[in-house]
Amino acid sequence: MGRGRLGWFHVKKKSEAQVYLEQDELCAVKIECKLAEVQQWQDIALSITQVMGGERVQSSGSKDKLGEAVTNCQIAKSDVAVAVEELIAKRKEISKTLDKVDNPTWYKLLHQRYIQHEQLKTVANNMNGSYDWAKTTHGRALECVKKILDAK
């Protein structure tokens, strides 16, 4: 395996601008995963409650499990709240950066790709362009964002 390759796939290094803009999507994915975790803990707590409701519990073991599930659910909910705050802050920061892009086509493409989290093929279709056009335009728009970031 040569440098820049993983198996037979070529691994393209992302630009600084791309990594910066993808922070929003990473925050959104974290929230999605944390919400799934909250749901899992709620399901566990509910299943423990249902078992406890149907029979007399002689030891405190089941109660401890229920308490643990409820506590873990509350922790997961707190994690979601923190992740939402992080998303809001990142999105505001990224939006302010995108607001400095003076080409409306580049702005629209970047917004759809990095704020709305659309795939580049979808963005190309939305903008009535080909995928090759979208890749080229995306590259030019990223160069513009890099200049904006460098000026900070």
N, CA and C atoms as an extended XYZ file, in Angstrom:
456
Properties=species:S:1:pos:R:3:atomname:S:1:resname:S:1:resid:I:1 pbc="F F F"
N         0.827       -1.183        0.000 N   MET     1
C         0.000        0.000        0.000 CA  MET     1
C         0.867        1.240        0.000 C   MET     1
N         0.608        2.096       -0.925 N   GLY     2
C         1.372        3.335       -1.033 CA  GLY     2
C         0.785        4.420       -0.162 C   GLY     2
N         1.531        5.483       -0.064 N   ARG     3
C         1.064        6.631        0.694 CA  ARG     3
C        -0.196        7.204        0.077 C   ARG     3
N        -1.151        7.602        0.926 N   GLY     4
C        -2.383        8.193        0.406 CA  GLY     4
C        -3.383        7.167       -0.081 C   GLY     4
N        -3.157        5.907        0.226 N   ARG     5
C        -4.077        4.860       -0.210 CA  ARG     5
C        -4.476        3.994        0.973 C   ARG     5
N        -5.696        3.562        0.955 N   LEU     6
C        -6.210        2.631        1.938 CA  LEU     6
C        -6.793        1.489        1.124 C   LEU     6
N        -6.089        0.362        1.102 N   GLY     7
C        -6.517       -0.725        0.233 CA  GLY     7
C        -6.438       -0.257       -1.196 C   GLY     7
N        -7.501       -0.451       -1.955 N   TRP     8
C        -7.504       -0.002       -3.342 CA  TRP     8
C        -8.241        1.312       -3.504 C   TRP     8
N        -8.748        1.869       -2.398 N   PHE     9
C        -9.408        3.171       -2.439 CA  PHE     9
C        -8.382        4.270       -2.257 C   PHE     9
N        -8.478        5.304       -3.042 N   HIS    10
C        -7.616        6.464       -2.879 CA  HIS    10
C        -8.228        7.351       -1.793 C   HIS    10
N        -7.426        7.711       -0.819 N   VAL    11
C        -7.901        8.552        0.262 CA  VAL    11
C        -7.451        9.979       -0.020 C   VAL    11
N        -8.416       10.856       -0.274 N   LYS    12
C        -8.116       12.249       -0.571 CA  LYS    12
C        -8.127       13.026        0.735 C   LYS    12
N        -7.077       13.776        0.966 N   LYS    13
C        -7.004       14.590        2.166 CA  LYS    13
C        -7.968       15.768        2.020 C   LYS    13
N        -8.749       16.001        3.079 N   LYS    14
C        -9.702       17.099        3.056 CA  LYS    14
C        -8.976       18.405        3.326 C   LYS    14
N        -9.487       19.458        2.708 N   SER    15
C        -8.902       20.778        2.918 CA  SER    15
C        -9.300       21.300        4.302 C   SER    15
N        -8.566       22.277        4.759 N   GLU    16
C        -8.862       22.925        6.043 CA  GLU    16
C       -10.285       23.490        6.033 C   GLU    16
N       -10.668       24.079        4.917 N   ALA    17
C       -12.007       24.662        4.795 CA  ALA    17
C       -13.080       23.582        4.897 C   ALA    17
N       -12.846       22.448        4.266 N   GLN    18
C       -13.806       21.355        4.300 CA  GLN    18
C       -13.967       20.819        5.723 C   GLN    18
N       -12.865       20.611        6.415 N   VAL    19
C       -12.902       20.117        7.792 CA  VAL    19
C       -13.669       21.109        8.668 C   VAL    19
N       -13.397       22.392        8.477 N   TYR    20
C       -14.083       23.440        9.233 CA  TYR    20
C       -15.590       23.387        8.995 C   TYR    20
N       -15.993       23.315        7.735 N   LEU    21
C       -17.412       23.332        7.398 CA  LEU    21
C       -18.136       22.052        7.833 C   LEU    21
N       -17.425       20.940        7.907 N   GLU    22
C       -18.045       19.662        8.279 CA  GLU    22
C       -18.303       19.546        9.787 C   GLU    22
N       -17.839       20.512       10.568 N   GLN    23
C       -18.081       20.481       12.015 CA  GLN    23
C       -19.570       20.479       12.332 C   GLN    23
N       -20.351       21.188       11.560 N   ASP    24
C       -21.797       21.256       11.767 CA  ASP    24
C       -22.420       19.874       11.636 C   ASP    24
N       -22.045       19.169       10.581 N   GLU    25
C       -22.610       17.838       10.357 CA  GLU    25
C       -22.192       16.883       11.462 C   GLU    25
N       -20.951       16.991       11.927 N   LEU    26
C       -20.476       16.134       13.012 CA  LEU    26
C       -21.306       16.382       14.275 C   LEU    26
N       -21.575       17.636       14.585 N   CYS    27
C       -22.418       17.964       15.743 CA  CYS    27
C       -23.812       17.363       15.581 C   CYS    27
N       -24.380       17.469       14.395 N   ALA    28
C       -25.723       16.930       14.140 CA  ALA    28
C       -25.739       15.409       14.294 C   ALA    28
N       -24.703       14.744       13.830 N   VAL    29
C       -24.610       13.284       13.961 CA  VAL    29
C       -24.490       12.899       15.433 C   VAL    29
N       -23.700       13.658       16.196 N   LYS    30
C       -23.565       13.381       17.629 CA  LYS    30
C       -24.926       13.462       18.317 C   LYS    30
N       -25.708       14.483       17.977 N   ILE    31
C       -27.031       14.640       18.579 CA  ILE    31
C       -27.913       13.442       18.223 C   ILE    31
N       -27.902       13.060       16.973 N   GLU    32
C       -28.698       11.913       16.519 CA  GLU    32
C       -28.338       10.655       17.311 C   GLU    32
N       -27.047       10.406       17.487 N   CYS    33
C       -26.591        9.224       18.220 CA  CYS    33
C       -26.949        9.318       19.697 C   CYS    33
N       -26.810       10.494       20.279 N   LYS    34
C       -27.137       10.680       21.693 CA  LYS    34
C       -28.641       10.537       21.930 C   LYS    34
N       -29.459       10.984       20.993 N   LEU    35
C       -30.909       10.794       21.113 CA  LEU    35
C       -31.260        9.306       21.068 C   LEU    35
N       -30.553        8.547       20.246 N   ALA    36
C       -30.774        7.098       20.192 CA  ALA    36
C       -30.397        6.468       21.539 C   ALA    36
N       -29.343        6.979       22.155 N   GLU    37
C       -28.929        6.477       23.462 CA  GLU    37
C       -29.998        6.787       24.520 C   GLU    37
N       -30.560        7.986       24.491 N   VAL    38
C       -31.644        8.347       25.415 CA  VAL    38
C       -32.796        7.360       25.246 C   VAL    38
N       -33.164        7.095       24.000 N   GLN    39
C       -34.267        6.168       23.730 CA  GLN    39
C       -33.964        4.772       24.274 C   GLN    39
N       -32.715        4.322       24.131 N   GLN    40
C       -32.336        3.009       24.651 CA  GLN    40
C       -32.500        2.956       26.171 C   GLN    40
N       -32.040        3.997       26.860 N   TRP    41
C       -32.163        4.022       28.317 CA  TRP    41
C       -33.627        4.101       28.738 C   TRP    41
N       -34.441        4.842       28.004 N   GLN    42
C       -35.873        4.908       28.312 CA  GLN    42
C       -36.518        3.538       28.130 C   GLN    42
N       -36.135        2.841       27.061 N   ASP    43
C       -36.674        1.504       26.814 CA  ASP    43
C       -36.267        0.539       27.925 C   ASP    43
N       -35.022        0.638       28.365 N   ILE    44
C       -34.541       -0.233       29.445 CA  ILE    44
C       -35.313        0.066       30.728 C   ILE    44
N       -35.461        1.356       31.060 N   ALA    45
C       -36.196        1.727       32.275 CA  ALA    45
C       -37.643        1.240       32.199 C   ALA    45
N       -38.256        1.381       31.046 N   LEU    46
C       -39.640        0.936       30.869 CA  LEU    46
C       -39.749       -0.575       31.022 C   LEU    46
N       -38.811       -1.312       30.443 N   SER    47
C       -38.866       -2.775       30.544 CA  SER    47
C       -38.664       -3.223       31.988 C   SER    47
N       -37.809       -2.541       32.745 N   ILE    48
C       -37.604       -2.876       34.150 CA  ILE    48
C       -38.874       -2.573       34.938 C   ILE    48
N       -39.506       -1.441       34.661 N   THR    49
C       -40.738       -1.045       35.342 CA  THR    49
C       -41.837       -2.060       35.081 C   THR    49
N       -41.945       -2.542       33.853 N   GLN    50
C       -42.981       -3.508       33.509 CA  GLN    50
C       -42.763       -4.826       34.253 C   GLN    50
N       -41.517       -5.248       34.374 N   VAL    51
C       -41.207       -6.483       35.092 CA  VAL    51
C       -41.532       -6.311       36.571 C   VAL    51
N       -41.181       -5.159       37.131 N   MET    52
C       -41.423       -4.906       38.543 CA  MET    52
C       -42.915       -4.796       38.836 C   MET    52
N       -43.686       -4.246       37.915 N   GLY    53
C       -45.118       -4.054       38.131 CA  GLY    53
C       -45.888       -5.359       38.152 C   GLY    53
N       -45.393       -6.374       37.530 N   GLY    54
C       -46.109       -7.644       37.417 CA  GLY    54
C       -45.868       -8.591       38.567 C   GLY    54
N       -44.875       -8.357       39.407 N   GLU    55
C       -44.586       -9.273       40.501 CA  GLU    55
C       -43.991       -8.504       41.669 C   GLU    55
N       -44.065       -9.113       42.829 N   ARG    56
C       -43.468       -8.485       44.005 CA  ARG    56
C       -41.962       -8.643       43.938 C   ARG    56
N       -41.284       -7.593       44.265 N   VAL    57
C       -39.831       -7.606       44.241 CA  VAL    57
C       -39.346       -7.770       45.668 C   VAL    57
N       -38.522       -8.798       45.906 N   GLN    58
C       -38.070       -9.075       47.262 CA  GLN    58
C       -36.706       -8.468       47.561 C   GLN    58
N       -35.919       -8.229       46.530 N   SER    59
C       -34.609       -7.622       46.765 CA  SER    59
C       -34.586       -6.244       46.130 C   SER    59
N       -33.618       -5.469       46.531 N   SER    60
C       -33.523       -4.120       45.975 CA  SER    60
C       -32.763       -4.112       44.656 C   SER    60
N       -32.328       -5.266       44.165 N   GLY    61
C       -31.560       -5.343       42.926 CA  GLY    61
C       -32.289       -4.740       41.750 C   GLY    61
N       -33.552       -5.056       41.561 N   SER    62
C       -34.325       -4.520       40.444 CA  SER    62
C       -34.501       -3.022       40.572 C   SER    62
N       -34.715       -2.543       41.797 N   LYS    63
C       -34.866       -1.111       41.993 CA  LYS    63
C       -33.572       -0.397       41.638 C   LYS    63
N       -32.451       -0.994       42.005 N   ASP    64
C       -31.164       -0.384       41.662 CA  ASP    64
C       -30.991       -0.327       40.153 C   ASP    64
N       -31.407       -1.369       39.455 N   LYS    65
C       -31.298       -1.382       37.998 CA  LYS    65
C       -32.165       -0.292       37.388 C   LYS    65
N       -33.368       -0.122       37.951 N   LEU    66
C       -34.258        0.920       37.456 CA  LEU    66
C       -33.648        2.295       37.711 C   LEU    66
N       -33.158        2.495       38.915 N   GLY    67
C       -32.517        3.767       39.251 CA  GLY    67
C       -31.327        4.051       38.356 C   GLY    67
N       -30.543        3.023       38.077 N   GLU    68
C       -29.378        3.174       37.196 CA  GLU    68
C       -29.807        3.541       35.783 C   GLU    68
N       -30.861        2.894       35.302 N   ALA    69
C       -31.356        3.184       33.949 CA  ALA    69
C       -31.879        4.615       33.869 C   ALA    69
N       -32.618        5.045       34.900 N   VAL    70
C       -33.157        6.407       34.911 CA  VAL    70
C       -32.021        7.420       34.984 C   VAL    70
N       -31.030        7.142       35.846 N   THR    71
C       -29.869        8.042       35.966 CA  THR    71
C       -29.131        8.143       34.641 C   THR    71
N       -28.891        7.007       34.005 N   ASN    72
C       -28.185        7.009       32.717 CA  ASN    72
C       -28.990        7.732       31.644 C   ASN    72
N       -30.295        7.614       31.705 N   CYS    73
C       -31.155        8.332       30.763 CA  CYS    73
C       -31.019        9.840       30.979 C   CYS    73
N       -31.014       10.271       32.224 N   GLN    74
C       -30.871       11.702       32.530 CA  GLN    74
C       -29.501       12.220       32.077 C   GLN    74
N       -28.462       11.435       32.281 N   ILE    75
C       -27.117       11.820       31.831 CA  ILE    75
C       -27.097       11.953       30.313 C   ILE    75
N       -27.713       10.987       29.629 N   ALA    76
C       -27.760       11.026       28.165 CA  ALA    76
C       -28.539       12.254       27.684 C   ALA    76
N       -29.632       12.602       28.372 N   LYS    77
C       -30.397       13.796       28.007 CA  LYS    77
C       -29.556       15.056       28.206 C   LYS    77
N       -28.785       15.070       29.258 N   SER    78
C       -27.894       16.205       29.510 CA  SER    78
C       -26.845       16.312       28.401 C   SER    78
N       -26.328       15.157       27.981 N   ASP    79
C       -25.359       15.136       26.875 CA  ASP    79
C       -25.971       15.677       25.589 C   ASP    79
N       -27.245       15.361       25.357 N   VAL    80
C       -27.945       15.875       24.171 CA  VAL    80
C       -28.032       17.391       24.246 C   VAL    80
N       -28.375       17.916       25.417 N   ALA    81
C       -28.496       19.371       25.580 CA  ALA    81
C       -27.160       20.061       25.303 C   ALA    81
N       -26.080       19.477       25.789 N   VAL    82
C       -24.745       20.045       25.540 CA  VAL    82
C       -24.426       19.995       24.053 C   VAL    82
N       -24.732       18.865       23.408 N   ALA    83
C       -24.464       18.718       21.975 CA  ALA    83
C       -25.295       19.701       21.148 C   ALA    83
N       -26.531       19.961       21.564 N   VAL    84
C       -27.375       20.933       20.855 CA  VAL    84
C       -26.779       22.331       20.978 C   VAL    84
N       -26.308       22.679       22.173 N   GLU    85
C       -25.661       23.983       22.364 CA  GLU    85
C       -24.423       24.102       21.472 C   GLU    85
N       -23.661       23.019       21.393 N   GLU    86
C       -22.468       23.008       20.535 CA  GLU    86
C       -22.859       23.181       19.068 C   GLU    86
N       -23.916       22.494       18.638 N   LEU    87
C       -24.387       22.616       17.256 CA  LEU    87
C       -24.814       24.047       16.959 C   LEU    87
N       -25.565       24.643       17.861 N   ILE    88
C       -26.033       26.012       17.651 CA  ILE    88
C       -24.848       26.959       17.501 C   ILE    88
N       -23.855       26.822       18.378 N   ALA    89
C       -22.674       27.692       18.321 CA  ALA    89
C       -21.886       27.472       17.031 C   ALA    89
N       -21.672       26.200       16.648 N   LYS    90
C       -20.926       25.896       15.420 CA  LYS    90
C       -21.673       26.404       14.197 C   LYS    90
N       -22.985       26.182       14.184 N   ARG    91
C       -23.768       26.598       13.021 CA  ARG    91
C       -23.737       28.115       12.864 C   ARG    91
N       -23.827       28.849       13.974 N   LYS    92
C       -23.748       30.317       13.909 CA  LYS    92
C       -22.390       30.743       13.367 C   LYS    92
N       -21.338       30.117       13.868 N   GLU    93
C       -19.980       30.455       13.427 CA  GLU    93
C       -19.793       30.158       11.942 C   GLU    93
N       -20.228       28.988       11.520 N   ILE    94
C       -20.085       28.596       10.120 CA  ILE    94
C       -20.954       29.487        9.229 C   ILE    94
N       -22.160       29.798        9.678 N   SER    95
C       -23.043       30.684        8.899 CA  SER    95
C       -22.430       32.067        8.727 C   SER    95
N       -21.805       32.584        9.788 N   LYS    96
C       -21.134       33.886        9.684 CA  LYS    96
C       -20.002       33.828        8.667 C   LYS    96
N       -19.295       32.719        8.645 N   THR    97
C       -18.222       32.550        7.659 CA  THR    97
C       -18.806       32.489        6.254 C   THR    97
N       -19.857       31.698        6.077 N   LEU    98
C       -20.479       31.583        4.752 CA  LEU    98
C       -21.072       32.910        4.286 C   LEU    98
N       -21.538       33.724        5.229 N   ASP    99
C       -22.092       35.038        4.860 CA  ASP    99
C       -21.051       35.921        4.186 C   ASP    99
N       -19.786       35.615        4.366 N   LYS   100
C       -18.705       36.397        3.755 CA  LYS   100
C       -18.388       35.933        2.330 C   LYS   100
N       -18.987       34.826        1.903 N   VAL   101
C       -18.814       34.348        0.525 CA  VAL   101
C       -19.636       35.256       -0.367 C   VAL   101
N       -18.970       35.934       -1.300 N   ASP   102
C       -19.657       36.955       -2.096 CA  ASP   102
C       -20.231       36.449       -3.417 C   ASP   102
N       -20.044       35.188       -3.724 N   ASN   103
C       -20.601       34.612       -4.948 CA  ASN   103
C       -21.876       33.844       -4.568 C   ASN   103
N       -23.039       34.262       -5.073 N   PRO   104
C       -24.294       33.616       -4.668 CA  PRO   104
C       -24.357       32.121       -4.994 C   PRO   104
N       -23.765       31.723       -6.108 N   THR   105
C       -23.763       30.306       -6.480 CA  THR   105
C       -22.931       29.508       -5.478 C   THR   105
N       -21.765       30.016       -5.136 N   TRP   106
C       -20.910       29.336       -4.168 CA  TRP   106
C       -21.595       29.274       -2.810 C   TRP   106
N       -22.208       30.396       -2.423 N   TYR   107
C       -22.897       30.444       -1.136 CA  TYR   107
C       -23.995       29.385       -1.077 C   TYR   107
N       -24.821       29.330       -2.117 N   LYS   108
C       -25.935       28.383       -2.150 CA  LYS   108
C       -25.425       26.943       -2.100 C   LYS   108
N       -24.400       26.652       -2.883 N   LEU   109
C       -23.829       25.309       -2.916 CA  LEU   109
C       -23.277       24.935       -1.531 C   LEU   109
N       -22.505       25.826       -0.927 N   LEU   110
C       -21.910       25.544        0.386 CA  LEU   110
C       -22.984       25.398        1.463 C   LEU   110
N       -24.000       26.234        1.390 N   HIS   111
C       -25.076       26.157        2.378 CA  HIS   111
C       -25.800       24.817        2.287 C   HIS   111
N       -26.145       24.420        1.071 N   GLN   112
C       -26.837       23.138        0.899 CA  GLN   112
C       -25.960       21.970        1.341 C   GLN   112
N       -24.671       22.060        1.032 N   ARG   113
C       -23.767       20.953        1.362 CA  ARG   113
C       -23.460       20.876        2.857 C   ARG   113
N       -23.162       22.007        3.490 N   TYR   114
C       -22.637       21.967        4.851 CA  TYR   114
C       -23.625       22.374        5.942 C   TYR   114
N       -24.659       23.106        5.618 N   ILE   115
C       -25.657       23.462        6.622 CA  ILE   115
C       -26.870       22.529        6.512 C   ILE   115
N       -27.272       22.239        5.273 N   GLN   116
C       -28.398       21.333        5.063 CA  GLN   116
C       -27.954       19.874        4.952 C   GLN   116
N       -26.660       19.653        4.898 N   HIS   117
C       -26.041       18.312        4.867 CA  HIS   117
C       -26.473       17.470        3.668 C   HIS   117
N       -26.635       18.117        2.531 N   GLU   118
C       -26.973       17.400        1.292 CA  GLU   118
C       -25.702       16.850        0.660 C   GLU   118
N       -25.823       15.720        0.001 N   GLN   119
C       -24.704       15.173       -0.757 CA  GLN   119
C       -24.466       16.053       -1.981 C   GLN   119
N       -23.232       16.070       -2.464 N   LEU   120
C       -22.888       16.930       -3.586 CA  LEU   120
C       -23.719       16.597       -4.831 C   LEU   120
N       -24.035       15.326       -5.038 N   LYS   121
C       -24.878       14.953       -6.182 CA  LYS   121
C       -26.270       15.570       -6.060 C   LYS   121
N       -26.793       15.585       -4.851 N   THR   122
C       -28.113       16.180       -4.609 CA  THR   122
C       -28.056       17.688       -4.828 C   THR   122
N       -26.983       18.310       -4.331 N   VAL   123
C       -26.806       19.750       -4.526 CA  VAL   123
C       -26.752       20.066       -6.018 C   VAL   123
N       -26.019       19.261       -6.780 N   ALA   124
C       -25.922       19.461       -8.228 CA  ALA   124
C       -27.319       19.415       -8.859 C   ALA   124
N       -28.105       18.422       -8.473 N   ASN   125
C       -29.475       18.310       -9.004 CA  ASN   125
C       -30.327       19.504       -8.603 C   ASN   125
N       -30.223       19.910       -7.322 N   ASN   126
C       -31.003       21.058       -6.838 CA  ASN   126
C       -30.668       22.333       -7.594 C   ASN   126
N       -29.418       22.446       -8.028 N   MET   127
C       -28.968       23.663       -8.704 CA  MET   127
C       -28.951       23.501      -10.220 C   MET   127
N       -29.553       22.422      -10.701 N   ASN   128
C       -29.641       22.136      -12.138 CA  ASN   128
C       -28.278       22.090      -12.812 C   ASN   128
N       -27.315       21.509      -12.122 N   GLY   129
C       -25.977       21.363      -12.678 CA  GLY   129
C       -25.565       19.900      -12.692 C   GLY   129
N       -24.498       19.618      -13.388 N   SER   130
C       -23.975       18.254      -13.406 CA  SER   130
C       -23.131       18.024      -12.156 C   SER   130
N       -22.853       16.778      -11.872 N   TYR   131
C       -22.005       16.448      -10.725 CA  TYR   131
C       -20.602       17.018      -10.927 C   TYR   131
N       -20.079       16.940      -12.139 N   ASP   132
C       -18.753       17.504      -12.422 CA  ASP   132
C       -18.740       19.014      -12.189 C   ASP   132
N       -19.809       19.694      -12.619 N   TRP   133
C       -19.924       21.132      -12.370 CA  TRP   133
C       -19.900       21.399      -10.859 C   TRP   133
N       -20.664       20.591      -10.115 N   ALA   134
C       -20.754       20.783       -8.665 CA  ALA   134
C       -19.393       20.557       -8.001 C   ALA   134
N       -18.645       19.538       -8.442 N   LYS   135
C       -17.311       19.282       -7.865 CA  LYS   135
C       -16.377       20.456       -8.116 C   LYS   135
N       -16.378       20.960       -9.343 N   THR   136
C       -15.511       22.093       -9.699 CA  THR   136
C       -15.915       23.343       -8.919 C   THR   136
N       -17.202       23.623       -8.891 N   THR   137
C       -17.712       24.802       -8.186 CA  THR   137
C       -17.450       24.677       -6.689 C   THR   137
N       -17.621       23.492       -6.161 N   HIS   138
C       -17.358       23.225       -4.749 CA  HIS   138
C       -15.898       23.524       -4.416 C   HIS   138
N       -15.002       23.070       -5.259 N   GLY   139
C       -13.576       23.334       -5.048 CA  GLY   139
C       -13.267       24.824       -5.031 C   GLY   139
N       -13.843       25.560       -5.958 N   ARG   140
C       -13.633       27.015       -6.005 CA  ARG   140
C       -14.224       27.697       -4.772 C   ARG   140
N       -15.397       27.246       -4.361 N   ALA   141
C       -16.043       27.821       -3.182 CA  ALA   141
C       -15.226       27.532       -1.925 C   ALA   141
N       -14.642       26.333       -1.849 N   LEU   142
C       -13.797       26.001       -0.696 CA  LEU   142
C       -12.547       26.877       -0.651 C   LEU   142
N       -12.011       27.211       -1.830 N   GLU   143
C       -10.854       28.117       -1.876 CA  GLU   143
C       -11.239       29.483       -1.306 C   GLU   143
N       -12.430       29.921       -1.620 N   CYS   144
C       -12.930       31.192       -1.088 CA  CYS   144
C       -13.042       31.114        0.439 C   CYS   144
N       -13.588       30.023        0.952 N   VAL   145
C       -13.722       29.847        2.409 CA  VAL   145
C       -12.348       29.809        3.067 C   VAL   145
N       -11.396       29.163        2.423 N   LYS   146
C       -10.038       29.114        2.978 CA  LYS   146
C        -9.475       30.521        3.127 C   LYS   146
N        -9.688       31.359        2.128 N   LYS   147
C        -9.213       32.755        2.200 CA  LYS   147
C        -9.894       33.486        3.353 C   LYS   147
N       -11.155       33.242        3.545 N   ILE   148
C       -11.897       33.856        4.649 CA  ILE   148
C       -11.331       33.398        5.985 C   ILE   148
N       -11.075       32.107        6.100 N   LEU   149
C       -10.527       31.557        7.347 CA  LEU   149
C        -9.108       32.077        7.598 C   LEU   149
N        -8.329       32.180        6.541 N   ASP   150
C        -6.950       32.691        6.684 CA  ASP   150
C        -6.935       34.155        7.131 C   ASP   150
N        -7.980       34.889        6.756 N   ALA   151
C        -8.044       36.320        7.113 CA  ALA   151
C        -8.464       36.534        8.574 C   ALA   151
N        -8.969       35.502        9.204 N   LYS   152
C        -9.414       35.622       10.604 CA  LYS   152
C        -8.238       35.791       11.548 C   LYS   152
